[in-house]
Short mmCIF file of C-alpha atoms and ligand atoms in Angstrom, two decimals:
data_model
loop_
_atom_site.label_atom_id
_atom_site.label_comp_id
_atom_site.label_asym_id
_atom_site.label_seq_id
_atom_site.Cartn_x
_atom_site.Cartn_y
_atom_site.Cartn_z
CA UNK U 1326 -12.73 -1.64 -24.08
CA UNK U 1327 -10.65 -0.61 -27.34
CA UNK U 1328 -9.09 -3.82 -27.76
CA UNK U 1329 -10.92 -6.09 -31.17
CA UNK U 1330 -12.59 -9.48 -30.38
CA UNK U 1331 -9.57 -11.21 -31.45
CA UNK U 1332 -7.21 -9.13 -29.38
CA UNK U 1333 -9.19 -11.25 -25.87
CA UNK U 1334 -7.71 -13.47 -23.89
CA UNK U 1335 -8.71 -16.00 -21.34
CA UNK U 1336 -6.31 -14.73 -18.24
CA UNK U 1337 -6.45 -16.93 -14.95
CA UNK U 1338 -5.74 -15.12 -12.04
CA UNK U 1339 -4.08 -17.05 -9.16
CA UNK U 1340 -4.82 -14.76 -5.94
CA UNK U 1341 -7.12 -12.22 -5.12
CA UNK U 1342 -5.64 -10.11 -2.94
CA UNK U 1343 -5.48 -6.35 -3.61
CA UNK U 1344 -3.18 -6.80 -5.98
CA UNK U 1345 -4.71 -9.71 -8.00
CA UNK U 1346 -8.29 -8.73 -7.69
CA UNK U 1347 -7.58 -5.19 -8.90
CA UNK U 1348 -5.59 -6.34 -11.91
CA UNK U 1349 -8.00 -9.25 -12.44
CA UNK U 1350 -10.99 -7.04 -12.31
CA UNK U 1351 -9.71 -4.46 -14.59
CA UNK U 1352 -8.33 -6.65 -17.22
CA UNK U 1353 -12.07 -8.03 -17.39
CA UNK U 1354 -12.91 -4.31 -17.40
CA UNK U 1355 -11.18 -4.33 -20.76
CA UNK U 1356 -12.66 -6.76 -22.37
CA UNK U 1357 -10.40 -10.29 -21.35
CA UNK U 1358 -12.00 -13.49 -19.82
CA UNK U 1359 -11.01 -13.40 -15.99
CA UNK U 1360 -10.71 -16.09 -13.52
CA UNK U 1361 -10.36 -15.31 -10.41
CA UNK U 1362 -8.84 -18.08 -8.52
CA UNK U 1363 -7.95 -18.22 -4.33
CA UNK U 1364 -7.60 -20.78 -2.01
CA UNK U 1365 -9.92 -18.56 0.80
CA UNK U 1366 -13.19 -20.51 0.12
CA UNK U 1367 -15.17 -17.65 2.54
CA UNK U 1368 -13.06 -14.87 -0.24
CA UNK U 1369 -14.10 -16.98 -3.18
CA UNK U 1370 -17.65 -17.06 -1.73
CA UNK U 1371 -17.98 -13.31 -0.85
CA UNK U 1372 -16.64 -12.68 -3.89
CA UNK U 1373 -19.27 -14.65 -6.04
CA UNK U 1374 -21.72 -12.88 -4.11
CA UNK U 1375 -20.62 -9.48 -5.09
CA UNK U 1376 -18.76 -8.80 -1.72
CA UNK U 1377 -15.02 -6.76 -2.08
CA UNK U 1378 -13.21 -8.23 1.22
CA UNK U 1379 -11.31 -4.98 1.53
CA UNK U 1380 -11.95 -1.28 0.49
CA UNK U 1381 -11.09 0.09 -2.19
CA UNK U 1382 -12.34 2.59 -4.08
CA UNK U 1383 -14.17 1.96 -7.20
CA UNK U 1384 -13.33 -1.97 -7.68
CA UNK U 1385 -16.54 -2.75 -6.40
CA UNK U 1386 -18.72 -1.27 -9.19
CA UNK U 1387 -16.06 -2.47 -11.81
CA UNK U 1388 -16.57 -6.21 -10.73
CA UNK U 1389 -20.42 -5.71 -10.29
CA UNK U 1390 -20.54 -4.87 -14.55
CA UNK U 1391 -17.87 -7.54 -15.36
CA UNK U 1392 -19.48 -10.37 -13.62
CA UNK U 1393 -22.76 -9.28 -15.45
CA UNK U 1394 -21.16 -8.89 -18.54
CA UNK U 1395 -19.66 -12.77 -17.70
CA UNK U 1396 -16.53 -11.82 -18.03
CA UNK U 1397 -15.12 -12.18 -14.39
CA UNK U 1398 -15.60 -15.13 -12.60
CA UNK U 1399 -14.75 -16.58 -9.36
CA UNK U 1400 -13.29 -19.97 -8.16
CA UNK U 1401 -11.37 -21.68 -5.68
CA UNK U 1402 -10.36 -24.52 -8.76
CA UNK U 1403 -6.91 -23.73 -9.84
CA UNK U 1404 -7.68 -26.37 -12.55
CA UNK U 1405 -10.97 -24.72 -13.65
CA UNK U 1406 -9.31 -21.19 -13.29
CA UNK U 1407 -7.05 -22.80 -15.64
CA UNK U 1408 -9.55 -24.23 -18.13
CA UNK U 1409 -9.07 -23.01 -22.13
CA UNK U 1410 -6.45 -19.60 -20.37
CA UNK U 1411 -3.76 -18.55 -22.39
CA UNK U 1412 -2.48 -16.57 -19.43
CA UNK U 1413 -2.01 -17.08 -15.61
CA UNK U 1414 -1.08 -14.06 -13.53
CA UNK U 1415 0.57 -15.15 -10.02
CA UNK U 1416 -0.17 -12.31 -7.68
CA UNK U 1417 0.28 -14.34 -4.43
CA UNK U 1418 1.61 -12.75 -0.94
CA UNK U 1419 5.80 -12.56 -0.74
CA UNK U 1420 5.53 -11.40 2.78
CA UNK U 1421 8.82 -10.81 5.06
CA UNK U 1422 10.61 -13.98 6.84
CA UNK U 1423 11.91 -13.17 9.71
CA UNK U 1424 15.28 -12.54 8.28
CA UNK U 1425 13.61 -9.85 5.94
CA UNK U 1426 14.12 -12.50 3.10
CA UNK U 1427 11.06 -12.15 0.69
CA UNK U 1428 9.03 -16.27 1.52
CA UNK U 1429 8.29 -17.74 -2.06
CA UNK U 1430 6.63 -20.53 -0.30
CA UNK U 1431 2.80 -19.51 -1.68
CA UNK U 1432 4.46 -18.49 -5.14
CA UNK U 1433 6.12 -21.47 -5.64
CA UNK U 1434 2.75 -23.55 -4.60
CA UNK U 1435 1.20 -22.03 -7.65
CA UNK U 1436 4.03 -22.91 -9.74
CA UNK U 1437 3.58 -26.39 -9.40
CA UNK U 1438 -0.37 -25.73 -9.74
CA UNK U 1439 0.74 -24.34 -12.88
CA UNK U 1440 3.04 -27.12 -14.03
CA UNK U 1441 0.33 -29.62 -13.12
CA UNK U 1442 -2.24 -27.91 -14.50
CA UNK U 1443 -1.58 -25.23 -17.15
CA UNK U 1444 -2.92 -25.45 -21.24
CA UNK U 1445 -0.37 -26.14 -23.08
CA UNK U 1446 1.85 -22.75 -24.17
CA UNK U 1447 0.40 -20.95 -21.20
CA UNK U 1448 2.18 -17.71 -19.98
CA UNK U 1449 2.71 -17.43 -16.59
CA UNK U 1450 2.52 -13.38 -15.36
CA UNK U 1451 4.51 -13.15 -12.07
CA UNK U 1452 2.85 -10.08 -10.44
CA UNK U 1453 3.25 -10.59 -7.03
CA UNK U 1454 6.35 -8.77 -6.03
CA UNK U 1455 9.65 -11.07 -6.22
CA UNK U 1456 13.63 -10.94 -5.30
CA UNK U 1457 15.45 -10.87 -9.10
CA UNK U 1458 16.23 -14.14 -9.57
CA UNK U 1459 12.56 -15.43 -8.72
CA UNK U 1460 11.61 -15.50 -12.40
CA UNK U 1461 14.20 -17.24 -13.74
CA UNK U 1462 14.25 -20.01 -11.41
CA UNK U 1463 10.27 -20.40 -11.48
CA UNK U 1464 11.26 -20.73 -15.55
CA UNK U 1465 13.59 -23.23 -14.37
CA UNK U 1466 10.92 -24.90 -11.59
CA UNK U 1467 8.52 -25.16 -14.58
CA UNK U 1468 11.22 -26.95 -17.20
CA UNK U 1469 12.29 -29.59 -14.49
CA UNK U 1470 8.71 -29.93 -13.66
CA UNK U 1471 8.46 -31.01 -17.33
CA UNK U 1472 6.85 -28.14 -18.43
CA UNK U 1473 9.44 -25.97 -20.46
CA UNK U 1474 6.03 -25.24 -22.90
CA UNK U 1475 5.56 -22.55 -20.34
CA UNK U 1476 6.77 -19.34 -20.10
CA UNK U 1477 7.42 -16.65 -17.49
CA UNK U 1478 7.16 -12.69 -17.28
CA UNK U 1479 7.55 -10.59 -14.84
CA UNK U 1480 5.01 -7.94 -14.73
CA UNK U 1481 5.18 -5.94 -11.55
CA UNK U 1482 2.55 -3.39 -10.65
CA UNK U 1483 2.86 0.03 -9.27
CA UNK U 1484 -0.85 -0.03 -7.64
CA UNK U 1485 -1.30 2.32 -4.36
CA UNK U 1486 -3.84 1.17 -2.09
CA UNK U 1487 -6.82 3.65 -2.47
CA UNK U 1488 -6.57 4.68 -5.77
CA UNK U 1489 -5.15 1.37 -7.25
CA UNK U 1490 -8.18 1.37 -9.89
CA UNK U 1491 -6.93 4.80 -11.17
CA UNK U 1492 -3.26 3.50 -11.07
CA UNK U 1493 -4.13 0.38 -13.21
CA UNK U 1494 -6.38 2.41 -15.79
CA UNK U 1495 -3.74 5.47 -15.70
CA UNK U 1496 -0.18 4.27 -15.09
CA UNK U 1497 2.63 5.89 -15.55
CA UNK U 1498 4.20 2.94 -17.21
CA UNK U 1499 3.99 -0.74 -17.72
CA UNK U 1500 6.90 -3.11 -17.35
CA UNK U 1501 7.49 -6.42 -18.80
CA UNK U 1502 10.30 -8.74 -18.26
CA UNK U 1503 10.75 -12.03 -20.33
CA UNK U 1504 11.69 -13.18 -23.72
CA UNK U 1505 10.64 -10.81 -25.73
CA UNK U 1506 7.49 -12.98 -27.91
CA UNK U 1507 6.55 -13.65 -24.40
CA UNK U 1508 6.47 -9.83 -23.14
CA UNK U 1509 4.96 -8.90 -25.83
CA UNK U 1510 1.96 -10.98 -25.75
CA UNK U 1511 1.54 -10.33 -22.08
CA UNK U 1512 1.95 -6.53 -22.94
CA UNK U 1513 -0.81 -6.61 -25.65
CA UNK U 1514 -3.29 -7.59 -22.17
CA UNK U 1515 -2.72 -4.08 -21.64
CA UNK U 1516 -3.75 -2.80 -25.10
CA UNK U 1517 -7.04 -1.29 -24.36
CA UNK U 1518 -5.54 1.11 -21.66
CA UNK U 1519 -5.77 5.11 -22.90
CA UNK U 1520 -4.10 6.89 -22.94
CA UNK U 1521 -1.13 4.49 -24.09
CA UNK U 1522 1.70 4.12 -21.38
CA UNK U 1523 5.10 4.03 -21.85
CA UNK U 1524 5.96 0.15 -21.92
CA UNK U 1525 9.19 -1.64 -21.34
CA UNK U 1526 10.06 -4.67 -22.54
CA UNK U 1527 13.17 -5.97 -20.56
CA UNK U 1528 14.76 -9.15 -19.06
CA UNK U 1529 12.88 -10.83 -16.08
CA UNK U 1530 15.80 -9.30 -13.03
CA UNK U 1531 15.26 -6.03 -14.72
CA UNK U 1532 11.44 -5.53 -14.02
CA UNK U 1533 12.56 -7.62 -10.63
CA UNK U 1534 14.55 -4.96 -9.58
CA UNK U 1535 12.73 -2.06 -11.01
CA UNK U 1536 9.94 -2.76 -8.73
CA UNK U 1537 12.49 -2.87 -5.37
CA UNK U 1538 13.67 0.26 -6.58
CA UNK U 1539 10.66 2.41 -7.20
CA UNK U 1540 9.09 1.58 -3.94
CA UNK U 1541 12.60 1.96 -2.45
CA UNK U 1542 12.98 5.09 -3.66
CA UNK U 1543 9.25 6.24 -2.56
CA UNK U 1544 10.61 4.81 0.90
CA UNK U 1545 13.40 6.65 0.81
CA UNK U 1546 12.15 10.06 0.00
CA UNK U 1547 9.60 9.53 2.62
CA UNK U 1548 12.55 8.80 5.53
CA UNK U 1549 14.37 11.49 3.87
CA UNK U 1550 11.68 14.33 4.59
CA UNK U 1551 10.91 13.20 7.87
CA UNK U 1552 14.60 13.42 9.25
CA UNK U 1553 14.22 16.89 7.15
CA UNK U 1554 11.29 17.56 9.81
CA UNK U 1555 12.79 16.05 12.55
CA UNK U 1556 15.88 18.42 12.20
CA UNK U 1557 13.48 21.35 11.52
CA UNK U 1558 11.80 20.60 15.37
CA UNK U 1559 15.48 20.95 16.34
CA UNK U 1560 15.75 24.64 14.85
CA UNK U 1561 12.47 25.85 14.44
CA UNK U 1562 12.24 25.90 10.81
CA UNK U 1563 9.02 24.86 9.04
CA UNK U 1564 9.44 21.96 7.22
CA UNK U 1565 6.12 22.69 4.79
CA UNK U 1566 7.52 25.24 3.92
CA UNK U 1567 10.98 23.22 2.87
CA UNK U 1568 8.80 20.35 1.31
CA UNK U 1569 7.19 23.28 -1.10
CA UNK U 1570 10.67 24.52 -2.00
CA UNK U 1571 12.78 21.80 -2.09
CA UNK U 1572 9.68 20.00 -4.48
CA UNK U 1573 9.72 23.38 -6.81
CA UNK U 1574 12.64 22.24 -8.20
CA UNK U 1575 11.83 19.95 -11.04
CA UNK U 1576 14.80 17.32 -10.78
CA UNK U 1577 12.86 16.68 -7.66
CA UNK U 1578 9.19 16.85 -8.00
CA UNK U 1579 6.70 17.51 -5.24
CA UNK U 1580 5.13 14.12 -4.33
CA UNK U 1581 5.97 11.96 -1.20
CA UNK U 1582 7.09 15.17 0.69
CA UNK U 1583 4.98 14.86 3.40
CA UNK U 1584 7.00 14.23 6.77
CA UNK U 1585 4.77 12.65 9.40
CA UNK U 1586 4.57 9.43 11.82
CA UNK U 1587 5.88 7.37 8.91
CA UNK U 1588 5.27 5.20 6.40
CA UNK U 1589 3.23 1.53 7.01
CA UNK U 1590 1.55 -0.84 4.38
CA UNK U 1591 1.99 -4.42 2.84
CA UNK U 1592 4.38 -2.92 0.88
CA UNK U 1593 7.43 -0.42 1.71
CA UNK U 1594 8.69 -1.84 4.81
CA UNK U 1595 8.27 -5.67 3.09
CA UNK U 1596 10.32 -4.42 0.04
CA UNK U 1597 12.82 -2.18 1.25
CA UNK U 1598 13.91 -4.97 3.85
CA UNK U 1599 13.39 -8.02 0.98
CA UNK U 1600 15.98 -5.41 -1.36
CA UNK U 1601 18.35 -5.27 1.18
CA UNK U 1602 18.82 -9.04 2.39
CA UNK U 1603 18.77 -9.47 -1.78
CA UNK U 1604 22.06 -7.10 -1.67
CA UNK U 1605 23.29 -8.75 2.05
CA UNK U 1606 23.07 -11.95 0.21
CA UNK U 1607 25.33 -11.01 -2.51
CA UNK U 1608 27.33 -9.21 -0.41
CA UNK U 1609 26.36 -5.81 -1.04
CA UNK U 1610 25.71 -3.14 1.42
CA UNK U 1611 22.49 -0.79 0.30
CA UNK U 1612 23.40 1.59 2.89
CA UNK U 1613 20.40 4.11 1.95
CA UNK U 1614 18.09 2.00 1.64
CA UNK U 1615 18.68 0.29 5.03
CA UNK U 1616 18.83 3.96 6.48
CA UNK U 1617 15.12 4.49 5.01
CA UNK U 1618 13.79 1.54 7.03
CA UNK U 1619 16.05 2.44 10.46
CA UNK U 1620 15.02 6.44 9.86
CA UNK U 1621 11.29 5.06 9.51
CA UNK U 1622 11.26 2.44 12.58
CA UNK U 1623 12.31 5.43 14.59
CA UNK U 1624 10.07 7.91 13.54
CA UNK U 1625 6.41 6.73 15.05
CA UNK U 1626 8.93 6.92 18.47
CA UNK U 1627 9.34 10.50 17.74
CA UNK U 1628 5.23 11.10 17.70
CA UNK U 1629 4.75 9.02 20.81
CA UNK U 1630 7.69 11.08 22.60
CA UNK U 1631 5.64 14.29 21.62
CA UNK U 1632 2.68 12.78 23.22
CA UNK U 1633 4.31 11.69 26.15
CA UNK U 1634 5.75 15.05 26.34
CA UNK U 1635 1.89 16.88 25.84
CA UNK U 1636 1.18 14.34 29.11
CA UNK U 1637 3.61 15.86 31.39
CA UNK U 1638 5.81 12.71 30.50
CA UNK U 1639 3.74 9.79 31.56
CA UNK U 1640 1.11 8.00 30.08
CA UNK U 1641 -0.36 6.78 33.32
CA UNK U 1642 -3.64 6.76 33.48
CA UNK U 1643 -4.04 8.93 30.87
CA UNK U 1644 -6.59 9.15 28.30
CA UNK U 1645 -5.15 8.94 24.48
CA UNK U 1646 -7.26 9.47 21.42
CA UNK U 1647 -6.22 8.28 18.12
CA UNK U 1648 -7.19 9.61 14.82
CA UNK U 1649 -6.59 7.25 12.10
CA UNK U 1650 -5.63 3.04 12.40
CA UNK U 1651 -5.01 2.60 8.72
CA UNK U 1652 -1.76 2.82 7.44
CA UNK U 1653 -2.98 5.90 4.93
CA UNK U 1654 -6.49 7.38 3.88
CA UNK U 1655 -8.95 5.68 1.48
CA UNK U 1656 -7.64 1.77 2.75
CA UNK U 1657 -8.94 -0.30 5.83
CA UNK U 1658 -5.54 -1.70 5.47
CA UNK U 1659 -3.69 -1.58 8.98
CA UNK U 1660 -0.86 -3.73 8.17
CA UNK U 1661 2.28 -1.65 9.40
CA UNK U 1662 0.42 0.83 10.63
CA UNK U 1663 2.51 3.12 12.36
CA UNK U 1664 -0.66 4.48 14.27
CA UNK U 1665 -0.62 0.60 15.43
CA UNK U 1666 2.92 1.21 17.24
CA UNK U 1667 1.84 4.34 19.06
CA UNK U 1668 -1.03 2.77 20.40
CA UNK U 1669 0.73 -0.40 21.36
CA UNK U 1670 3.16 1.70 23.37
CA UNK U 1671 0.73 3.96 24.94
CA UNK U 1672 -1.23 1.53 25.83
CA UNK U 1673 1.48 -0.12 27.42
CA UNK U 1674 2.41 2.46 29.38
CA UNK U 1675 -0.31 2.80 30.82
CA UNK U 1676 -2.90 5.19 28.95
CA UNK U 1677 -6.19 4.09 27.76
CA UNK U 1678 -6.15 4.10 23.83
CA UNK U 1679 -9.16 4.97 21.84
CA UNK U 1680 -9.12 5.00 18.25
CA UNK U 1681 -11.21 5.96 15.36
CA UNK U 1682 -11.07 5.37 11.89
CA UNK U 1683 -13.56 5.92 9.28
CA UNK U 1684 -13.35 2.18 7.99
CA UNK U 1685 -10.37 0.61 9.52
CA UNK U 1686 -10.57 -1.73 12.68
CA UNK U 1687 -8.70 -1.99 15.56
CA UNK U 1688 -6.48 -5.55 15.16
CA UNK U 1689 -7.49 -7.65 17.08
CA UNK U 1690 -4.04 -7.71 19.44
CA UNK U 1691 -4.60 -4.38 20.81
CA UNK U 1692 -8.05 -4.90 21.31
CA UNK U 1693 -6.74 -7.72 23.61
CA UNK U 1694 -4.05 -4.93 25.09
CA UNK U 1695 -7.17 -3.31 25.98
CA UNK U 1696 -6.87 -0.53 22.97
CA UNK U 1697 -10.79 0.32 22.02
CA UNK U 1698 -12.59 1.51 19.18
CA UNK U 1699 -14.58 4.61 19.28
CA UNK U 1700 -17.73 4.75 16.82
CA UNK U 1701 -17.51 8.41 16.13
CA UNK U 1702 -13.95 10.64 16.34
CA UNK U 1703 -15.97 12.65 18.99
CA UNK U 1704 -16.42 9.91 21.10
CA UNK U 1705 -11.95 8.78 21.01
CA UNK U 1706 -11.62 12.48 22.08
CA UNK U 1707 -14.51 13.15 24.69
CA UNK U 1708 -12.52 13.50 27.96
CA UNK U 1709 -8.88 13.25 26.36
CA UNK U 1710 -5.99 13.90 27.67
CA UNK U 1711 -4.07 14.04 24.75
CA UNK U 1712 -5.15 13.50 20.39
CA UNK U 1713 -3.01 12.73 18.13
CA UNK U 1714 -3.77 12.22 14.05
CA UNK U 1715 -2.15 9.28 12.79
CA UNK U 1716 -3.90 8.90 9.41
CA UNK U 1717 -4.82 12.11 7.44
CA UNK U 1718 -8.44 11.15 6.48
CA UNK U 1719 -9.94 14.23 4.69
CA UNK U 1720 -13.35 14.55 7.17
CA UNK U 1721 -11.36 15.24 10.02
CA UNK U 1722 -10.34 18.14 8.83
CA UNK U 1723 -14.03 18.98 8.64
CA UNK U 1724 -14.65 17.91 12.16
CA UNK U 1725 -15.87 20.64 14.55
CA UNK U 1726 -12.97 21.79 16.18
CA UNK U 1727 -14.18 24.46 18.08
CA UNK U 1728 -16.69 22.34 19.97
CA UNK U 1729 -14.24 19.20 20.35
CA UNK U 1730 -11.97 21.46 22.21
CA UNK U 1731 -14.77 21.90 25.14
CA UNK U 1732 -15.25 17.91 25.12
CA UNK U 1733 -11.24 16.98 25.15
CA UNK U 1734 -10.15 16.77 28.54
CA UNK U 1735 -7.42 19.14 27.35
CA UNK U 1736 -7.39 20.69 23.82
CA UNK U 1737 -3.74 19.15 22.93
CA UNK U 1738 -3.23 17.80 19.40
CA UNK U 1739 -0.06 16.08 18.01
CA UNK U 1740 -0.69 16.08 14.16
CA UNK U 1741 1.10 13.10 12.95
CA UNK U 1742 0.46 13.78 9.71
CA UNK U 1743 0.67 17.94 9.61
CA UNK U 1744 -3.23 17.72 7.94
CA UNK U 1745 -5.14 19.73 10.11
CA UNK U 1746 -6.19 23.33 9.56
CA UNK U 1747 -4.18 24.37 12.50
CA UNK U 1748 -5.17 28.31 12.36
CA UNK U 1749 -8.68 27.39 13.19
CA UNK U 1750 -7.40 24.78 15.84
CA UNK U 1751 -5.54 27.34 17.70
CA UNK U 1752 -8.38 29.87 17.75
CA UNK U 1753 -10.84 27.53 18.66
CA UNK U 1754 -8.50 26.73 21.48
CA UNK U 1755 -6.19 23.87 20.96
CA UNK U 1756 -2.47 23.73 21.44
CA UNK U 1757 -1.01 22.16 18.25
CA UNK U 1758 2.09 20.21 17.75
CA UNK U 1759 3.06 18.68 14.53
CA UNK U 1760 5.76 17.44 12.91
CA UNK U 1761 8.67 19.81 11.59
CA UNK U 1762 6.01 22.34 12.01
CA UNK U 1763 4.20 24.58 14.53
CA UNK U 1764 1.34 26.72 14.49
CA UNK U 1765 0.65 29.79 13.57
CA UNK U 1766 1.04 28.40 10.02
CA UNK U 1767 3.43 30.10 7.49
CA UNK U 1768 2.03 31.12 4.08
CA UNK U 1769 3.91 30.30 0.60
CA UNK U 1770 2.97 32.46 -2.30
CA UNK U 1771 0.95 30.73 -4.83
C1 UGA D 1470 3.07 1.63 -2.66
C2 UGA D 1470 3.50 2.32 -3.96
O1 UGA D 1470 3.14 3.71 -3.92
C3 UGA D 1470 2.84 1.67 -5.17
O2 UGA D 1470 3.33 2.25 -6.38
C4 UGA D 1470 3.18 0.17 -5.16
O3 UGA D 1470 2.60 -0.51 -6.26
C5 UGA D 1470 2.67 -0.43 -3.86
O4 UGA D 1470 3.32 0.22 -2.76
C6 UGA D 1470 3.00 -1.91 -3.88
O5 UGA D 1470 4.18 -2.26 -3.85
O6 UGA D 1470 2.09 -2.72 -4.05
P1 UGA D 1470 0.99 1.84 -0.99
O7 UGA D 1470 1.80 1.04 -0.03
O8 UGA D 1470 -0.43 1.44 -1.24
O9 UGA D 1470 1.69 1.85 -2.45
O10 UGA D 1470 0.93 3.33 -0.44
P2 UGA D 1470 1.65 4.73 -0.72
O11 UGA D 1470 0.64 5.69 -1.16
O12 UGA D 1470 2.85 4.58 -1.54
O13 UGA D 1470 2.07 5.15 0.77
C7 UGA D 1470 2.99 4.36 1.52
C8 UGA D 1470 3.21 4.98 2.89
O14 UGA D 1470 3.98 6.18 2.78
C9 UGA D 1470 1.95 5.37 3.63
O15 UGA D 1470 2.05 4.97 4.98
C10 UGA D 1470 1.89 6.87 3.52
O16 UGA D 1470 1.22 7.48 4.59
C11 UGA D 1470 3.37 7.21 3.54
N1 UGA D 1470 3.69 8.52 2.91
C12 UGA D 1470 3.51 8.70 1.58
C13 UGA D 1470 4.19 9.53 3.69
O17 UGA D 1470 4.37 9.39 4.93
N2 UGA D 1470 4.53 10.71 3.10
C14 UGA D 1470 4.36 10.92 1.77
O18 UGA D 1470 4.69 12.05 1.31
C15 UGA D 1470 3.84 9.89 1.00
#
């Protein structure tokens, strides 16, 4: 809250997804009048009533003081949402078509809301996550509309589910793509972060694309060290060992080294497939990044073949437990879980799926597979046949392994995700399998 009085602005947002509620939220959190605006009545309604409709941590106490401090308010009015703002962040869904082609349909509804609706001079903030190109023709949408009074910026975010809070108070940088008056009054929202980040003012297909490319290159990195692991099963190396060595160099860096079942969310596969049909469109072959999204279809295949493998190579009858349905720790999010695929195709082959997850919930597809939720992760592995960890939550590494291993059926784990203390696992009597990796662990110096 460092910005002055005058600094404030009245900022609609259109949206209140993770992305828009988490922006929305902490731009109130910094002092600006918020709108929240969604055309979910039940969301708007929850909302109002102090309900987050997904977890995440710390939002909840951040819109609990801005709503009391009547600065953060809820609506499912575009128009009112609208009312005396100077700004209007989109942060609508740009989910996949079935050609991989990012659908503008929801993006473009605002648009016109916007047209219709907007104060004169308004700035339009395109945060939802768009093909280059988007921005300029929504400029253009809003001119023929007869509304060239408007401007638009791109302002992608780089939020992670789970600690998006932290990512929106802490970023690494900001990026701002319009005119440059126009970015720089939408950059001066972001004033009151501290410690200052690095901002970049640039044209609208340059924050476009930057966006595509930092979550293709997360993507990437991801497929990269999992075909690392995969190759390291094939020789007996130890790929955490590789992962710490190959991330000790500093052109590298050591983050998003961690092989496993691969990656899910509302986010990678969406963008790395919406990046690509950009390039197919224009003719352009993005080879690697296509590669990512093959390597990372594949590799949830590998974990169930390990678990077939662990049942004598049938899934029969057997009895699977699951560790994990979100797509990563700290998020009920399940969307592209890969935890989701192995289930589907276990369950389809025959075993009887239970799954656990501190917060997440079994979709309701597999529950009608026949896939079941256990209330406790002693209760999925009571009587199993086979566990696998699909999502690295921290308290299962607390769990009490040495008294789980008398309630499995069989004391076989296949840790998707590498997380477990596998030492203690073997003594207390389990037979481990992970990914790139086997037990007994090897030990890096410090
Ligand atoms: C990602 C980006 O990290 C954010 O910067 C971006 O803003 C966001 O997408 C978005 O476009 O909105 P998110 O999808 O929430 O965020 O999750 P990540 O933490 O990036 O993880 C993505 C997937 O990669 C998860 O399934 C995770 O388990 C997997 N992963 C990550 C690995 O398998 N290994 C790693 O080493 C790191």
């Amino acid at each position: 809250m460092n910005s002055s009085e005058a600094d404030l602005a009245h900022i609609a947002v259109v949206g209140t997804g993770y992305v828009g509620l988490v922006t929305g939220t902490c731009l109130a959190d910094l002092g600006h009048h918020v709108t929240c605006n969604d055309v979910n009545p039940q969301r708007i309604e929850a909302l109002a009533a102090g309900q987050v409709p997904f977890y995440e941590p710390g939002l909840e106490a951040i819109i609990q003081r801005t709503v009391s401090a009547g600065r953060l308010r809820f609506t499912t009015d575009l128009r009112q949402a609208l009312q005396g703002a100077a700004f209007a962040i989109v942060a609508v869904g740009t989910p996949s078509d079935a050609a991989g082609a990012a659908d503008l349909t929801a993006l473009h509804k605002v648009v016109d809301g916007l047209a219709a609706a907007a104060p004169k001079g308004l700035v339009a903030i395109i945060r939802s996550t768009v093909p280059p190109g988007t921005g300029d023709g929504v400029q253009r949408r809003l001119r023929d509309a007869g509304r060239p009074d408007l401007q638009v910026v791109n302002a992608p975010e780089f939020l992670a589910e789970g600690t998006a809070v932290k990512d929106f108070q802490e970023p690494d940088r900001l990026v701002f793509g319009g005119d440059a008056k126009a970015a720089q009054e939408v950059a001066k929202l972001w004033e009151g972060i501290r410690p200052v980040a690095k901002r970049h003012l640039v044209d609208r297909a340059t924050a476009e694309v930057a966006k595509y490319a930092a979550n293709t290159f997360l993507a990437a990195r991801v497929s990269l060290i999992n075909e690392v692991a995969n190759l390291c099963d094939a020789v007996g190396a130890d790929v955490r060992a590789i992962s710490a060595i190959v991330g000790e160099d500093t052109r590298i860096g050591a983050k998003f080294l961690r092989p496993g079942i691969g990656y899910g969310g509302s986010c990678f596969p969406k963008d790395v497939q919406a990046l690509a049909f950009t390039a197919r469109s224009l003719g352009l072959n993005l080879a690697v990044a296509e590669a990512a999204e093959t390597t990372n279809n594949a590799q949830w295949q590998r974990v169930h073949a390990k678990a077939l493998k662990a049942l004598g190579g049938s899934a029969q009858g057997k009895a699977v437990a699951i560790l994990g349905i979100a797509f990563k720790p700290e998020t009920d999010d399940t969307r592209y879980a890969p935890g989701l695929r192995l289930a589907k195709a276990l369950v389809e082959g025959g075993a009887k799926v239970r799954m656990h997850d501190p917060i997440a919930k079994v979709p309701h597809d597999l529950v009608q597979q026949g896939v079941t939720q256990s209330n406790g992760p002693d209760q999925a592995i009571a009587g199993s046949d086979v566990v696998v960890l699909a999502t690295e939550w921290k308290q299962y590494n607390a769990l009490d392994w040495p008294a789980l291993a008398k309630k499995a059926g069989r004391p076989v784990l296949v840790d998707g995700r590498n997380a477990l203390p596998w030492e203690a696992l073997v003594k207390a009597g389990w037979s481990v399998e992970g990914i790139g990796a086997h037990p007994p662990r090897l030990t890096v110096t410090p």
